[in-house]
Tab-separated table of C-alpha atoms (C1' of nucleotides) in Angstrom:
chain	number	residue	atom	x	y	z
A	140	UNK	CA	-16.453	76.471	22.614
A	141	UNK	CA	-14.821	77.319	25.840
A	142	UNK	CA	-17.467	79.853	26.648
A	143	UNK	CA	-20.237	77.388	26.103
A	144	UNK	CA	-22.528	77.202	29.132
A	145	UNK	CA	-23.444	73.667	30.087
A	146	UNK	CA	-26.859	73.275	31.612
A	147	UNK	CA	-28.552	70.306	33.250
A	148	UNK	CA	-32.277	70.043	33.830
A	149	UNK	CA	-34.166	68.156	36.519
A	150	UNK	CA	-37.886	68.290	35.860
A	151	UNK	CA	-40.554	65.621	36.009
A	152	UNK	CA	-43.020	67.129	33.551
A	153	UNK	CA	-41.970	65.714	30.206
A	154	UNK	CA	-43.365	68.569	28.216
A	155	UNK	CA	-41.682	71.277	30.250
A	156	UNK	CA	-38.472	69.302	30.388
A	157	UNK	CA	-38.203	68.854	26.663
A	158	UNK	CA	-39.321	72.344	25.911
A	159	UNK	CA	-36.640	73.733	28.221
A	160	UNK	CA	-33.891	71.554	26.833
A	161	UNK	CA	-34.873	72.494	23.305
A	162	UNK	CA	-34.818	76.176	24.072
A	163	UNK	CA	-31.425	75.911	25.691
A	164	UNK	CA	-29.884	73.803	22.971
A	165	UNK	CA	-31.195	76.056	20.274
A	166	UNK	CA	-29.674	79.129	21.859
A	167	UNK	CA	-26.110	79.821	20.750
A	168	UNK	CA	-23.651	79.505	23.585
A	169	UNK	CA	-25.849	77.195	25.649
A	170	UNK	CA	-25.836	73.447	25.705
A	171	UNK	CA	-28.203	71.223	27.569
A	172	UNK	CA	-25.870	68.574	28.851
A	173	UNK	CA	-28.302	66.328	30.634
A	174	UNK	CA	-31.905	66.012	31.559
A	175	UNK	CA	-33.380	64.058	34.440
A	176	UNK	CA	-36.951	63.377	35.301
A	177	UNK	CA	-36.320	62.791	38.998
A	178	UNK	CA	-33.957	63.862	41.733
A	179	UNK	CA	-32.591	60.388	42.457
A	180	UNK	CA	-31.125	59.967	38.985
A	181	UNK	CA	-29.786	63.493	39.053
A	182	UNK	CA	-28.039	62.983	42.381
A	183	UNK	CA	-26.584	59.681	41.221
A	184	UNK	CA	-25.256	60.840	37.901
A	185	UNK	CA	-24.687	64.544	38.184
A	186	UNK	CA	-21.835	64.272	40.639
A	187	UNK	CA	-19.733	62.761	37.864
A	188	UNK	CA	-20.494	65.543	35.442
A	189	UNK	CA	-19.852	69.146	36.164
A	190	UNK	CA	-22.529	71.347	34.629
A	191	UNK	CA	-22.250	75.097	34.945
A	192	UNK	CA	-25.876	75.515	35.842
A	193	UNK	CA	-28.616	73.146	36.953
A	194	UNK	CA	-32.253	74.038	36.528
A	195	UNK	CA	-33.899	72.158	39.370
A	196	UNK	CA	-37.599	71.688	39.763
A	197	UNK	CA	-38.705	71.640	43.373
A	198	UNK	CA	-41.852	69.554	43.143
A	199	UNK	CA	-40.524	66.183	42.072
A	200	UNK	CA	-41.724	62.649	42.673
A	201	UNK	CA	-39.602	60.972	45.353
A	202	UNK	CA	-37.045	63.231	46.974
A	203	UNK	CA	-37.547	66.928	46.360
A	204	UNK	CA	-35.376	69.247	44.365
A	205	UNK	CA	-34.382	70.954	47.576
A	206	UNK	CA	-33.005	67.751	49.067
A	207	UNK	CA	-31.226	67.084	45.793
A	208	UNK	CA	-29.485	70.435	45.954
A	209	UNK	CA	-28.490	69.750	49.551
A	210	UNK	CA	-26.777	66.591	48.383
A	211	UNK	CA	-25.271	67.904	45.156
A	212	UNK	CA	-24.021	71.337	46.170
A	213	UNK	CA	-21.295	69.996	48.491
A	214	UNK	CA	-19.825	67.818	45.725
A	215	UNK	CA	-20.372	70.407	43.002
A	216	UNK	CA	-19.477	73.664	44.707
A	217	UNK	CA	-18.862	75.479	41.417
A	218	UNK	CA	-22.199	74.559	39.937
A	219	UNK	CA	-25.002	77.050	40.311
A	220	UNK	CA	-28.462	75.737	41.031
A	221	UNK	CA	-31.502	77.643	39.879
A	222	UNK	CA	-34.699	76.397	41.447
A	223	UNK	CA	-37.852	76.277	39.403
A	224	UNK	CA	-41.175	76.184	41.124
A	225	UNK	CA	-44.814	76.903	40.633
A	226	UNK	CA	-45.276	78.115	44.173
A	227	UNK	CA	-43.485	80.919	45.916
A	228	UNK	CA	-44.570	80.148	49.440
A	229	UNK	CA	-42.218	81.246	52.104
A	230	UNK	CA	-40.958	78.045	53.578
A	231	UNK	CA	-39.862	76.320	50.382
A	232	UNK	CA	-38.157	79.459	49.183
A	233	UNK	CA	-36.033	79.705	52.256
A	234	UNK	CA	-35.422	75.994	52.492
A	235	UNK	CA	-34.105	76.027	48.945
A	236	UNK	CA	-31.891	79.012	49.563
A	237	UNK	CA	-30.492	77.413	52.703
A	238	UNK	CA	-29.837	74.238	50.748
A	239	UNK	CA	-27.553	76.162	48.471
A	240	UNK	CA	-29.635	77.445	45.578
A	241	UNK	CA	-28.194	80.421	43.751
A	242	UNK	CA	-31.322	81.483	41.938
A	243	UNK	CA	-35.020	80.997	42.369
A	244	UNK	CA	-37.429	81.398	39.480
A	245	UNK	CA	-41.111	80.776	39.092
A	246	UNK	CA	-42.071	78.286	36.413
A	247	UNK	CA	-44.215	80.753	34.572
A	248	UNK	CA	-41.081	82.738	33.778
A	249	UNK	CA	-40.778	83.296	30.013
A	250	UNK	CA	-37.952	81.345	28.362
A	251	UNK	CA	-35.924	84.410	27.473
A	252	UNK	CA	-35.914	85.550	31.089
A	253	UNK	CA	-34.864	82.073	32.153
A	254	UNK	CA	-31.925	82.262	29.767
A	255	UNK	CA	-31.105	85.638	31.275
A	256	UNK	CA	-31.181	84.025	34.679
A	257	UNK	CA	-28.692	81.409	33.552
A	258	UNK	CA	-26.416	84.182	32.365
A	259	UNK	CA	-26.941	86.008	35.582
A	260	UNK	CA	-25.717	83.221	37.849
A	261	UNK	CA	-22.744	82.769	35.552
A	262	UNK	CA	-21.610	86.324	36.158
A	263	UNK	CA	-22.020	86.132	39.920
A	264	UNK	CA	-25.614	87.196	40.303
A	265	UNK	CA	-28.605	85.589	41.953
A	266	UNK	CA	-31.645	85.845	39.748
A	267	UNK	CA	-34.937	85.732	41.550
A	268	UNK	CA	-38.463	86.229	40.399
A	269	UNK	CA	-39.984	89.430	41.620
A	270	UNK	CA	-42.078	88.016	44.393
A	271	UNK	CA	-39.204	85.864	45.604
A	272	UNK	CA	-36.796	88.771	45.823
A	273	UNK	CA	-39.339	90.744	47.756
A	274	UNK	CA	-39.921	87.904	50.200
A	275	UNK	CA	-36.229	87.454	50.732
A	276	UNK	CA	-35.637	91.100	51.530
A	277	UNK	CA	-38.749	91.236	53.664
A	278	UNK	CA	-37.366	88.422	55.788
A	279	UNK	CA	-34.646	90.755	56.943
A	280	UNK	CA	-36.948	93.486	58.048
A	281	UNK	CA	-37.474	93.613	61.734
A	282	UNK	CA	-40.928	92.460	62.735
A	283	UNK	CA	-41.903	94.811	65.498
A	284	UNK	CA	-40.043	97.463	67.430
A	285	UNK	CA	-38.487	96.237	70.609
A	286	UNK	CA	-40.421	97.150	73.729
A	287	UNK	CA	-37.308	97.322	75.879
A	288	UNK	CA	-35.610	100.410	77.203
A	289	UNK	CA	-32.091	101.173	76.081
A	290	UNK	CA	-30.568	99.792	79.225
A	291	UNK	CA	-32.595	96.635	79.048
A	292	UNK	CA	-31.606	96.138	75.452
A	293	UNK	CA	-27.989	96.477	76.463
A	294	UNK	CA	-28.407	93.853	79.135
A	295	UNK	CA	-30.206	91.534	76.759
A	296	UNK	CA	-27.237	91.790	74.442
A	297	UNK	CA	-25.007	90.630	77.264
A	298	UNK	CA	-27.347	87.731	77.976
A	299	UNK	CA	-26.929	86.667	74.362
A	300	UNK	CA	-23.187	86.633	74.885
A	301	UNK	CA	-23.694	84.162	77.679
A	302	UNK	CA	-22.584	86.519	80.436
A	303	UNK	CA	-23.964	86.049	83.912
A	304	UNK	CA	-25.216	88.583	86.464
A	305	UNK	CA	-21.829	89.263	87.930
A	306	UNK	CA	-20.086	89.860	84.636
A	307	UNK	CA	-22.835	92.071	83.283
A	308	UNK	CA	-22.894	94.065	86.490
A	309	UNK	CA	-19.161	94.642	86.273
A	310	UNK	CA	-19.305	95.665	82.648
A	311	UNK	CA	-22.122	98.125	83.207
A	312	UNK	CA	-20.768	99.432	86.519
A	313	UNK	CA	-23.945	98.696	88.424
A	314	UNK	CA	-24.761	96.211	91.145
A	315	UNK	CA	-25.753	92.636	90.467
A	316	UNK	CA	-29.104	93.425	92.038
A	317	UNK	CA	-29.777	96.008	89.401
A	318	UNK	CA	-28.943	93.599	86.634
A	319	UNK	CA	-31.344	91.075	88.110
A	320	UNK	CA	-34.103	93.619	88.267
A	321	UNK	CA	-33.525	94.597	84.673
A	322	UNK	CA	-33.596	90.983	83.597
A	323	UNK	CA	-36.828	90.411	85.447
A	324	UNK	CA	-38.333	93.359	83.596
A	325	UNK	CA	-36.989	92.074	80.301
A	326	UNK	CA	-38.640	88.706	80.871
A	327	UNK	CA	-41.923	90.403	81.648
A	328	UNK	CA	-41.846	92.576	78.570
A	329	UNK	CA	-40.867	89.738	76.275
A	330	UNK	CA	-43.302	87.339	77.923
A	331	UNK	CA	-40.596	84.780	78.596
A	332	UNK	CA	-39.289	83.222	81.743
A	333	UNK	CA	-35.778	82.062	81.049
A	334	UNK	CA	-32.512	83.111	79.522
A	335	UNK	CA	-32.880	80.639	76.717
A	336	UNK	CA	-36.177	82.081	75.586
A	337	UNK	CA	-34.957	85.629	75.977
A	338	UNK	CA	-31.885	84.934	73.864
A	339	UNK	CA	-34.005	83.309	71.240
A	340	UNK	CA	-36.390	86.231	71.067
A	341	UNK	CA	-33.481	88.630	71.008
A	342	UNK	CA	-31.908	86.940	68.033
A	343	UNK	CA	-35.056	86.122	66.133
A	344	UNK	CA	-36.754	89.459	66.578
A	345	UNK	CA	-34.407	92.331	66.998
A	346	UNK	CA	-31.107	92.934	68.691
A	347	UNK	CA	-28.206	90.558	68.205
B	35	UNK	CA	-51.683	111.059	35.063
B	36	UNK	CA	-52.814	108.513	37.591
B	37	UNK	CA	-50.164	106.047	36.564
B	38	UNK	CA	-47.402	108.611	36.874
B	39	UNK	CA	-44.656	107.337	39.170
B	40	UNK	CA	-43.444	109.968	41.594
B	41	UNK	CA	-39.811	109.701	42.543
B	42	UNK	CA	-37.739	111.538	45.120
B	43	UNK	CA	-33.958	111.636	45.138
B	44	UNK	CA	-31.589	112.000	48.079
B	45	UNK	CA	-28.035	112.375	46.851
B	46	UNK	CA	-25.271	114.720	47.887
B	47	UNK	CA	-23.305	114.744	44.644
B	48	UNK	CA	-24.802	117.593	42.647
B	49	UNK	CA	-23.888	116.157	39.315
B	50	UNK	CA	-25.338	112.726	39.955
B	51	UNK	CA	-28.385	114.218	41.580
B	52	UNK	CA	-29.227	116.466	38.681
B	53	UNK	CA	-28.420	113.879	36.141
B	54	UNK	CA	-30.735	111.408	37.831
B	55	UNK	CA	-33.575	113.844	38.186
B	56	UNK	CA	-33.205	114.848	34.555
B	57	UNK	CA	-33.289	111.277	33.379
B	58	UNK	CA	-36.379	110.559	35.428
B	59	UNK	CA	-38.237	113.682	34.404
B	60	UNK	CA	-37.479	113.115	30.777
B	61	UNK	CA	-38.875	109.605	30.853
B	62	UNK	CA	-42.592	109.391	30.148
B	63	UNK	CA	-44.532	108.138	33.111
B	64	UNK	CA	-41.943	109.225	35.668
B	65	UNK	CA	-41.788	112.449	37.574
B	66	UNK	CA	-39.047	113.525	39.894
B	67	UNK	CA	-41.020	115.079	42.664
B	68	UNK	CA	-38.245	116.270	44.911
B	69	UNK	CA	-34.526	116.237	45.277
B	70	UNK	CA	-32.521	116.554	48.466
B	71	UNK	CA	-28.809	116.846	48.992
B	72	UNK	CA	-28.839	115.501	52.522
B	73	UNK	CA	-30.793	113.098	54.693
B	74	UNK	CA	-31.859	115.694	57.269
B	75	UNK	CA	-33.830	117.732	54.745
B	76	UNK	CA	-35.293	114.591	53.270
B	77	UNK	CA	-36.464	113.303	56.633
B	78	UNK	CA	-37.930	116.687	57.533
B	79	UNK	CA	-39.840	117.276	54.325
B	80	UNK	CA	-40.511	113.896	52.826
B	81	UNK	CA	-42.918	112.780	55.521
B	82	UNK	CA	-45.394	115.370	54.255
B	83	UNK	CA	-45.116	114.207	50.683
B	84	UNK	CA	-45.797	110.711	49.575
B	85	UNK	CA	-43.499	109.690	46.749
B	86	UNK	CA	-43.904	106.276	45.192
B	87	UNK	CA	-40.200	105.625	45.175
B	88	UNK	CA	-37.218	107.237	46.850
B	89	UNK	CA	-33.719	106.819	45.468
B	90	UNK	CA	-31.577	107.109	48.558
B	91	UNK	CA	-27.841	107.488	48.523
B	92	UNK	CA	-26.170	105.770	51.446
B	93	UNK	CA	-23.020	107.823	51.788
B	94	UNK	CA	-24.365	111.215	52.773
B	95	UNK	CA	-22.922	114.024	54.855
B	96	UNK	CA	-24.487	114.032	58.328
B	97	UNK	CA	-26.871	111.180	58.976
B	98	UNK	CA	-26.641	108.309	56.532
B	99	UNK	CA	-29.186	107.197	54.019
B	100	UNK	CA	-29.736	104.084	56.073
B	101	UNK	CA	-30.713	106.046	59.161
B	102	UNK	CA	-32.951	108.202	56.976
B	103	UNK	CA	-34.803	105.124	55.730
B	104	UNK	CA	-35.180	103.888	59.299
B	105	UNK	CA	-36.921	107.138	60.144
B	106	UNK	CA	-38.966	107.532	56.986
B	107	UNK	CA	-40.188	104.003	56.347
B	108	UNK	CA	-42.443	103.880	59.419
B	109	UNK	CA	-44.233	107.090	58.380
B	110	UNK	CA	-44.247	106.236	54.668
B	111	UNK	CA	-45.016	102.531	54.660
B	112	UNK	CA	-46.224	102.594	51.061
B	113	UNK	CA	-43.134	104.256	49.718
B	114	UNK	CA	-40.408	102.029	48.352
B	115	UNK	CA	-36.822	102.953	49.064
B	116	UNK	CA	-34.088	102.002	46.640
B	117	UNK	CA	-30.650	102.429	48.090
B	118	UNK	CA	-27.851	103.705	45.881
B	119	UNK	CA	-24.305	103.066	46.883
B	120	UNK	CA	-20.818	102.815	45.500
B	121	UNK	CA	-19.833	100.013	47.837
B	122	UNK	CA	-21.422	96.635	48.251
B	123	UNK	CA	-19.790	95.574	51.473
B	124	UNK	CA	-21.771	93.209	53.574
B	125	UNK	CA	-22.622	95.207	56.637
B	126	UNK	CA	-24.102	98.251	54.922
B	127	UNK	CA	-26.124	96.066	52.604
B	128	UNK	CA	-27.744	94.223	55.457
B	129	UNK	CA	-28.152	97.303	57.591
B	130	UNK	CA	-29.994	98.988	54.746
B	131	UNK	CA	-32.210	96.000	54.145
B	132	UNK	CA	-33.028	95.758	57.832
B	133	UNK	CA	-33.838	99.460	57.864
B	134	UNK	CA	-36.555	98.808	55.327
B	135	UNK	CA	-35.009	99.266	51.892
B	136	UNK	CA	-36.863	97.527	49.090
B	137	UNK	CA	-34.096	97.652	46.524
B	138	UNK	CA	-30.375	98.007	46.536
B	139	UNK	CA	-28.481	99.192	43.474
B	140	UNK	CA	-24.882	100.081	42.866
B	141	UNK	CA	-24.264	103.609	41.649
B	142	UNK	CA	-22.556	102.482	38.499
B	143	UNK	CA	-25.864	101.020	37.360
B	144	UNK	CA	-26.801	102.377	33.932
B	145	UNK	CA	-29.775	104.781	33.958
B	146	UNK	CA	-32.036	102.496	32.001
B	147	UNK	CA	-31.520	99.693	34.517
B	148	UNK	CA	-32.237	102.141	37.302
B	149	UNK	CA	-35.521	103.038	35.667
B	150	UNK	CA	-36.241	99.344	35.398
B	151	UNK	CA	-35.531	99.042	39.102
B	152	UNK	CA	-38.041	101.776	39.825
B	153	UNK	CA	-40.611	99.859	37.799
B	154	UNK	CA	-39.652	96.697	39.545
B	155	UNK	CA	-40.379	97.938	43.069
B	156	UNK	CA	-43.665	99.332	41.809
B	157	UNK	CA	-44.817	95.890	40.734
B	158	UNK	CA	-43.802	94.209	43.960
B	159	UNK	CA	-40.227	93.270	43.193
B	160	UNK	CA	-36.970	93.963	44.923
B	161	UNK	CA	-34.327	94.977	42.425
B	162	UNK	CA	-30.793	94.297	43.494
B	163	UNK	CA	-27.518	94.581	41.709
B	164	UNK	CA	-25.945	91.246	40.908
B	165	UNK	CA	-23.381	91.201	43.641
B	166	UNK	CA	-25.937	92.333	46.206
B	167	UNK	CA	-28.395	89.611	45.335
B	168	UNK	CA	-25.669	87.030	45.609
B	169	UNK	CA	-24.581	88.286	48.995
B	170	UNK	CA	-28.126	88.279	50.266
B	171	UNK	CA	-28.731	84.683	49.241
B	172	UNK	CA	-25.319	83.637	50.494
B	173	UNK	CA	-26.228	84.948	53.929
B	174	UNK	CA	-28.835	82.216	54.200
B	175	UNK	CA	-26.531	79.362	53.483
B	176	UNK	CA	-25.573	77.359	56.499
B	177	UNK	CA	-21.999	77.781	57.609
B	178	UNK	CA	-20.837	74.380	58.783
B	179	UNK	CA	-22.493	71.071	59.494
B	180	UNK	CA	-23.540	70.494	63.050
B	181	UNK	CA	-21.269	68.277	65.114
B	182	UNK	CA	-24.064	66.997	67.303
B	183	UNK	CA	-25.669	63.599	67.242
B	184	UNK	CA	-29.318	63.293	66.380
B	185	UNK	CA	-30.387	63.005	69.974
B	186	UNK	CA	-28.285	65.945	71.011
B	187	UNK	CA	-29.713	68.050	68.235
B	188	UNK	CA	-33.163	67.158	69.429
B	189	UNK	CA	-32.332	68.231	72.940
B	190	UNK	CA	-30.780	71.448	71.725
B	191	UNK	CA	-34.025	72.217	69.978
B	192	UNK	CA	-35.835	71.842	73.264
B	193	UNK	CA	-33.334	74.115	74.952
B	194	UNK	CA	-34.153	76.757	72.361
B	195	UNK	CA	-37.783	76.434	73.318
B	196	UNK	CA	-36.867	77.308	76.867
B	197	UNK	CA	-37.668	73.890	78.306
B	198	UNK	CA	-35.797	72.707	81.356
B	199	UNK	CA	-34.333	69.311	82.260
B	200	UNK	CA	-37.523	67.961	83.674
B	201	UNK	CA	-39.716	68.931	80.744
B	202	UNK	CA	-37.250	67.678	78.158
B	203	UNK	CA	-36.852	64.426	80.021
B	204	UNK	CA	-40.614	63.924	80.053
B	205	UNK	CA	-40.986	64.713	76.378
B	206	UNK	CA	-38.216	62.343	75.353
B	207	UNK	CA	-39.185	59.618	77.831
B	208	UNK	CA	-35.759	59.478	79.431
B	209	UNK	CA	-34.525	60.428	82.867
B	210	UNK	CA	-33.468	63.927	83.799
B	211	UNK	CA	-29.988	62.566	84.369
B	212	UNK	CA	-29.742	61.552	80.764
B	213	UNK	CA	-30.831	64.941	79.589
B	214	UNK	CA	-28.138	66.512	81.727
B	215	UNK	CA	-25.512	64.251	80.286
B	216	UNK	CA	-26.578	65.103	76.777
B	217	UNK	CA	-26.496	68.787	77.535
B	218	UNK	CA	-23.029	68.505	78.998
B	219	UNK	CA	-21.906	66.822	75.794
B	220	UNK	CA	-23.610	69.466	73.700
B	221	UNK	CA	-21.772	72.199	75.576
B	222	UNK	CA	-18.474	70.438	75.002
B	223	UNK	CA	-19.043	69.976	71.320
B	224	UNK	CA	-20.184	73.531	70.773
B	225	UNK	CA	-17.494	74.947	73.043
B	226	UNK	CA	-19.980	76.801	75.162
B	227	UNK	CA	-20.827	76.666	78.821
B	228	UNK	CA	-24.344	77.901	79.219
B	229	UNK	CA	-27.808	77.592	77.801
B	230	UNK	CA	-27.723	81.110	76.472
B	231	UNK	CA	-24.635	80.488	74.377
B	232	UNK	CA	-25.929	77.134	73.209
B	233	UNK	CA	-29.216	78.650	72.084
B	234	UNK	CA	-27.396	81.391	70.279
B	235	UNK	CA	-25.160	78.959	68.453
B	236	UNK	CA	-28.134	76.807	67.635
B	237	UNK	CA	-29.985	79.663	66.025
B	238	UNK	CA	-27.057	81.355	64.341
B	239	UNK	CA	-25.472	78.240	62.938
B	240	UNK	CA	-27.905	75.477	62.252
B	241	UNK	CA	-31.043	74.087	63.831
B	242	UNK	CA	-34.103	76.119	64.768
C	142	DG	C1'	-48.525	118.490	91.332
C	143	DA	C1'	-49.765	113.674	90.448
C	144	DG	C1'	-48.790	109.581	88.088
C	145	DG	C1'	-45.843	106.765	85.289
C	146	DC	C1'	-41.655	104.843	83.669
C	147	DA	C1'	-36.753	103.938	83.556
C	148	DA	C1'	-32.880	103.012	86.203
C	149	DT	C1'	-30.874	101.947	90.323
C	150	DG	C1'	-30.311	99.003	94.677
C	151	DC	C1'	-31.571	95.503	98.171
C	152	DC	C1'	-33.641	90.950	100.436
C	153	DT	C1'	-35.195	85.982	100.691
C	154	DC	C1'	-36.064	81.429	99.043
C	155	DA	C1'	-36.766	77.374	96.279
C	156	DT	C1'	-35.114	75.557	91.970
C	157	DT	C1'	-32.196	75.039	88.210
C	158	DT	C1'	-28.004	74.706	86.322
C	159	DG	C1'	-23.124	73.454	85.314
C	160	DG	C1'	-19.003	70.883	86.558
C	161	DG	C1'	-16.954	66.929	88.366
C	162	DG	C1'	-17.312	62.115	88.313
C	163	DT	C1'	-18.819	56.803	87.104
C	164	DA	C1'	-21.011	53.186	84.390
C	165	DG	C1'	-23.990	49.886	81.567
C	166	DT	C1'	-25.755	48.751	76.797
C	167	DT	C1'	-25.766	48.792	71.967
C	168	DG	C1'	-24.470	49.060	67.314
C	169	DG	C1'	-21.171	49.833	63.938
C	170	DG	C1'	-16.496	50.408	62.189
C	171	DA	C1'	-11.431	49.069	62.259
D	261	DT	C1'	-12.542	40.772	67.774
D	262	DC	C1'	-12.013	45.086	69.973
D	263	DC	C1'	-12.963	49.786	70.477
D	264	DC	C1'	-15.621	53.897	70.164
D	265	DA	C1'	-19.563	56.881	69.799
D	266	DA	C1'	-24.155	57.359	71.197
D	267	DC	C1'	-27.522	56.870	74.565
D	268	DT	C1'	-28.764	55.829	78.886
D	269	DA	C1'	-28.550	56.564	84.187
D	270	DC	C1'	-26.829	57.994	88.675
D	271	DC	C1'	-24.084	60.788	92.508
D	272	DC	C1'	-22.403	65.183	94.794
D	273	DC	C1'	-22.050	70.099	95.256
D	274	DA	C1'	-21.403	74.972	94.561
D	275	DA	C1'	-23.092	78.580	91.941
D	276	DA	C1'	-26.477	80.740	89.125
D	277	DT	C1'	-31.114	81.677	88.329
D	278	DG	C1'	-36.190	83.020	88.623
D	279	DA	C1'	-39.921	84.635	91.491
D	280	DG	C1'	-41.614	87.320	94.955
D	281	DG	C1'	-41.142	91.450	97.244
D	282	DC	C1'	-39.748	96.852	98.407
D	283	DA	C1'	-37.579	101.504	97.765
D	284	DT	C1'	-35.265	105.744	95.840
D	285	DT	C1'	-34.117	108.956	92.267
D	286	DG	C1'	-34.844	111.329	88.120
D	287	DC	C1'	-37.379	112.626	84.121
D	288	DC	C1'	-41.455	113.247	81.380
D	289	DT	C1'	-46.265	113.890	80.683
D	290	DC	C1'	-50.812	115.000	81.803
DNA sequence: GAGGCAATGCCTCATTTGGGGTAGTTGGGA
DNA sequence: TCCCAACTACCCCAAATGAGGCATTGCCTC
């Protein structure tokens, strides 16, 4: 019984909740340790227990599943949280991931795939529904090519490091005047008018 | 034959290459359109063709598979690239993803899973080996909690927007002096000494 | 050969910024 | 009760910055 996988469920829809717990309990090697119908109860009680995996609904009455994970993950670092959701819109996906979710499945996922997902997190994976995985990878892809010349890009990199005119000039073996001119051109091309904005664009869009 | 999936392979190891192409060709519904033993040939010839999926080795003689994807993806936006690699170290994974890869599989993946991966990208997914998926999600998780007070965090957010003392002061209904004091404290706590560095830390670590 | 762009260098000027202080109030924790 | 952190406000000053110009040298394209 040492290789039994203990699962907890947080889900407000009674039908789904009971159906999930039944499926898990009836599968050899899996045990549904606890079920909660809201995040508050889960946060309060789950920190005492130590489930291997928590299936966490996102759309809950009261505090959301994402907030619950934020609270629980720090006290249960070895527990893997798999989010369940009906929607796969960008912001919730990324919020959940940032909160510490290890997997992210859509609710229409067939039970056998969900069980696979539970296995998957147990062996160090991160199961994601198709559309989620695609979104996550897409978020890494650079939006648009950078309009800056090579030299300007180099200087922008230095700006991100917090270097000032003088330092950049020294490092690039050009005069401070030149650096200033480049920076002015960078601002124009990026449609910004300060270091702060330029650094932000640099990090959020391309170089870093 | 309309639902035939055309695959191209770029792989320098002859044995693996031929084994892969054989597996693909012998599977109904899949056709191995072309094979290349290096990225240069692939880049030169593949832009004419239009494979559905390209299996791209990363470790290639000459230019790497990652650079090849960077070049090919812009001209073949509808083609999905699945990277194949023996290593799963962080930097190459993220470089490949940024270059435009849609999937990322380890080379020791069994052939049937690889075929599944090809299917997966075709239906809008992003197949990743276990360890890769985990790394990708882990990269989203916030490093450490922010040491700033609520007010300071608020001001840092404004700094990221490129606002200056005056503007921030107006928005928060406090004097410019106060804003300056807060910013000085922010710099101390973050161990930085300029807006640029503060903005960078803000984006890379927490808020934004 | 003309025109354009990238890279380089220079000037001036008003503003912003960062570093150094000091200090009052408030609310909560020891 | 006392102290501290957070928030507020103010002072001075040197340095950095952004905005506005102008000019030269290559290189590339039309």
